[in-house]
Amino acid sequence: MPSQKPRVRRIPVAMPEGGSAQPWYRSLHFSGFSLLMLAIIVLFVVVLAPSLRTLVQQQEQISDMQRQVAAQKSDVAQKKHDVARWDDPAYIEAQARDRLLYVYPGEESYLVMGAQDGTSPTPKPRTESGTPVSSSVQTPKVDWVQSMLSSVLESGLSDATSDELDRRVSGSGSGSDTGSGAGSDSGATAK
């Protein structure tokens, strides 16, 4: 007679309610293969991360260069269009009339100064010190030729240091003494 195995009776078991359930990481079992695969993945990330960063930077540079090329191509197209307009005699005539104020013989041209298309007048220009520029011609109170000549001669013939000369030019010294002294010295040396 063949031997028979004893019959095992299976009874379903229910989990106890309110019992502590095991966390998910307790069910993980690491084998040698899974540890080897984890090490390969870590090595793959460590080796390829710098290369991927370089690839991303190069892709950004390529897209920047492509945008620059597109902008330059549109600029070249605009310049070609501008050059092509100069082949039209009517355009050349319009530019000569507008920019150079050319007119045909017998025509009269009027140039209106100070009008700004009916808008409010532009603010008056100002000097570096902030004072408004005068619309009338003014004559200087100082003979600038004599002042420049005396300054050049004084700096060339004087034994003063450059700091002392700077103080005289900036106004801390007396201008009348300096100008007359240099003029008399230059007259004496020129004779």
Coordinates of C-alpha atoms in Angstrom, one line a residue:
M1 CA 0.0 0.0 0.0
P2 CA 1.2 3.3 -0.8
S3 CA 1.8 5.5 2.1
Q4 CA -0.6 8.3 2.5
K5 CA 0.3 11.5 3.8
P6 CA -1.8 12.7 6.7
R7 CA -4.3 15.2 5.6
V8 CA -3.7 18.7 6.7
R9 CA -6.7 20.8 7.5
R10 CA -6.4 24.5 6.7
I11 CA -8.2 26.9 8.9
P12 CA -8.5 30.6 7.9
V13 CA -7.1 33.0 10.5
A14 CA -8.3 36.5 10.8
M15 CA -6.0 39.3 11.9
P16 CA -6.7 40.6 15.3
E17 CA -8.5 43.9 15.2
G18 CA -6.6 46.9 16.7
G19 CA -3.4 44.9 16.6
S20 CA -0.2 46.6 15.6
A21 CA 0.4 46.3 11.8
Q22 CA 3.9 46.0 10.7
P23 CA 5.4 48.9 8.6
W24 CA 6.0 48.3 4.9
Y25 CA 9.8 48.3 5.3
R26 CA 9.6 45.3 7.6
S27 CA 8.4 43.2 4.8
L28 CA 11.5 44.0 2.6
H29 CA 14.1 41.3 2.5
F30 CA 17.5 42.1 1.0
S31 CA 19.2 39.5 -1.0
G32 CA 22.6 39.6 -2.5
F33 CA 21.1 40.4 -5.9
S34 CA 19.0 43.4 -4.6
L35 CA 22.1 44.8 -2.8
L36 CA 24.1 44.5 -6.0
M37 CA 21.4 46.2 -8.1
L38 CA 21.2 49.0 -5.5
A39 CA 25.0 49.5 -5.6
I40 CA 24.9 49.6 -9.4
I41 CA 22.1 52.3 -9.4
V42 CA 24.1 54.4 -6.9
L43 CA 27.2 54.1 -9.0
F44 CA 25.2 55.0 -12.1
V45 CA 23.9 58.2 -10.5
V46 CA 27.3 59.2 -9.1
V47 CA 29.1 58.6 -12.5
L48 CA 26.4 60.1 -14.7
A49 CA 25.3 63.1 -12.6
P50 CA 28.1 65.4 -13.7
S51 CA 27.6 64.4 -17.3
L52 CA 23.9 65.0 -17.2
R53 CA 24.6 68.5 -15.6
T54 CA 27.0 69.2 -18.4
L55 CA 24.4 68.0 -21.0
V56 CA 21.8 70.3 -19.5
Q57 CA 24.1 73.3 -19.6
Q58 CA 25.1 72.6 -23.2
Q59 CA 21.5 72.3 -24.2
E60 CA 20.8 75.7 -22.6
Q61 CA 23.8 77.2 -24.4
I62 CA 22.6 75.7 -27.7
S63 CA 19.1 77.2 -27.2
D64 CA 20.7 80.6 -26.4
M65 CA 22.9 80.5 -29.5
Q66 CA 19.9 79.5 -31.6
R67 CA 18.0 82.5 -30.3
Q68 CA 20.9 84.8 -31.1
V69 CA 21.2 83.4 -34.6
A70 CA 17.5 83.9 -35.2
A71 CA 17.8 87.5 -33.9
Q72 CA 20.8 88.1 -36.1
K73 CA 19.1 86.6 -39.1
S74 CA 16.1 88.9 -38.6
D75 CA 18.5 91.9 -38.3
V76 CA 20.3 90.9 -41.5
A77 CA 16.9 90.6 -43.2
Q78 CA 15.9 94.1 -42.0
K79 CA 19.3 95.5 -43.2
K80 CA 18.8 93.9 -46.6
H81 CA 15.4 95.4 -46.8
D82 CA 16.8 98.8 -45.9
V83 CA 19.6 98.5 -48.5
A84 CA 17.0 97.5 -51.1
R85 CA 15.0 100.6 -50.4
W86 CA 18.0 102.7 -51.4
D87 CA 17.6 101.3 -54.9
D88 CA 14.3 103.2 -55.2
P89 CA 14.9 106.8 -56.6
A90 CA 11.7 108.1 -54.9
Y91 CA 13.1 107.0 -51.5
I92 CA 16.5 108.6 -52.2
E93 CA 14.7 111.8 -53.1
A94 CA 12.6 111.7 -50.0
Q95 CA 15.7 111.1 -47.8
A96 CA 17.6 114.0 -49.5
R97 CA 14.7 116.3 -48.9
D98 CA 14.2 115.3 -45.3
R99 CA 17.7 114.8 -44.1
L100 CA 19.7 117.2 -46.2
L101 CA 17.0 119.8 -46.8
Y102 CA 17.5 119.6 -50.6
V103 CA 15.0 121.3 -52.9
Y104 CA 14.5 121.5 -56.6
P105 CA 15.5 124.7 -58.4
G106 CA 12.8 127.3 -58.1
E107 CA 11.3 125.7 -54.9
E108 CA 11.4 127.6 -51.6
S109 CA 12.1 125.7 -48.4
Y110 CA 11.1 127.0 -45.0
L111 CA 12.6 125.6 -41.8
V112 CA 10.6 126.2 -38.6
M113 CA 12.8 126.3 -35.6
G114 CA 11.4 125.4 -32.1
A115 CA 8.1 123.9 -33.2
Q116 CA 7.4 120.4 -31.9
D117 CA 4.3 119.2 -33.8
G118 CA 2.0 121.3 -31.7
T119 CA 3.1 119.7 -28.4
S120 CA 4.3 121.6 -25.4
P121 CA 7.8 123.1 -25.8
T122 CA 10.7 121.1 -24.8
P123 CA 12.5 122.0 -21.6
K124 CA 15.4 124.4 -22.1
P125 CA 18.9 122.8 -22.0
R126 CA 20.9 123.3 -18.9
T127 CA 24.6 123.5 -18.3
E128 CA 26.5 121.0 -16.1
S129 CA 26.0 123.3 -13.1
G130 CA 22.3 123.3 -13.7
T131 CA 21.8 126.9 -15.0
P132 CA 19.7 127.2 -18.1
V133 CA 21.4 127.9 -21.4
S134 CA 20.8 131.4 -22.6
S135 CA 19.3 132.0 -26.1
S136 CA 21.2 135.2 -26.5
V137 CA 24.9 135.4 -27.3
Q138 CA 27.0 136.5 -24.4
T139 CA 30.5 137.9 -24.4
P140 CA 32.9 136.6 -21.8
K141 CA 34.3 139.0 -19.3
V142 CA 37.7 137.5 -19.4
D143 CA 40.1 137.5 -22.3
W144 CA 40.5 133.7 -22.6
V145 CA 43.4 133.9 -25.0
Q146 CA 45.4 136.0 -22.6
S147 CA 44.4 133.8 -19.7
M148 CA 45.4 130.6 -21.5
L149 CA 48.7 132.1 -22.6
S150 CA 49.6 133.3 -19.1
S151 CA 48.6 130.0 -17.6
V152 CA 50.9 128.1 -20.1
L153 CA 53.8 130.5 -19.6
E154 CA 53.4 130.5 -15.8
S155 CA 53.3 126.7 -15.5
G156 CA 56.4 126.5 -17.8
L157 CA 58.5 129.2 -16.1
S158 CA 57.4 128.9 -12.5
D159 CA 59.2 127.0 -9.8
A160 CA 55.9 126.3 -8.0
T161 CA 54.8 122.7 -7.5
S162 CA 51.9 121.3 -9.4
D163 CA 49.7 121.4 -6.3
E164 CA 50.4 125.1 -5.9
L165 CA 49.5 125.7 -9.6
D166 CA 46.3 123.7 -9.2
R167 CA 45.3 125.9 -6.3
R168 CA 45.8 129.0 -8.4
V169 CA 43.8 127.6 -11.2
S170 CA 40.9 126.5 -9.0
G171 CA 40.6 130.0 -7.6
S172 CA 42.2 129.9 -4.2
G173 CA 45.1 132.1 -5.5
S174 CA 44.5 135.6 -6.8
G175 CA 43.9 135.5 -10.5
S176 CA 45.0 139.0 -11.3
D177 CA 48.4 138.6 -9.6
T178 CA 49.1 135.4 -11.4
G179 CA 48.1 136.7 -14.8
S180 CA 50.1 139.9 -14.6
G181 CA 53.1 138.2 -13.1
A182 CA 53.2 135.6 -15.9
G183 CA 52.8 138.2 -18.5
S184 CA 55.6 140.3 -17.2
D185 CA 57.9 137.3 -16.9
S186 CA 57.1 136.2 -20.4
G187 CA 57.8 139.7 -21.7
A188 CA 61.2 139.7 -20.0
T189 CA 62.2 136.3 -21.3
A190 CA 60.9 136.9 -24.8
K191 CA 63.0 140.1 -25.3

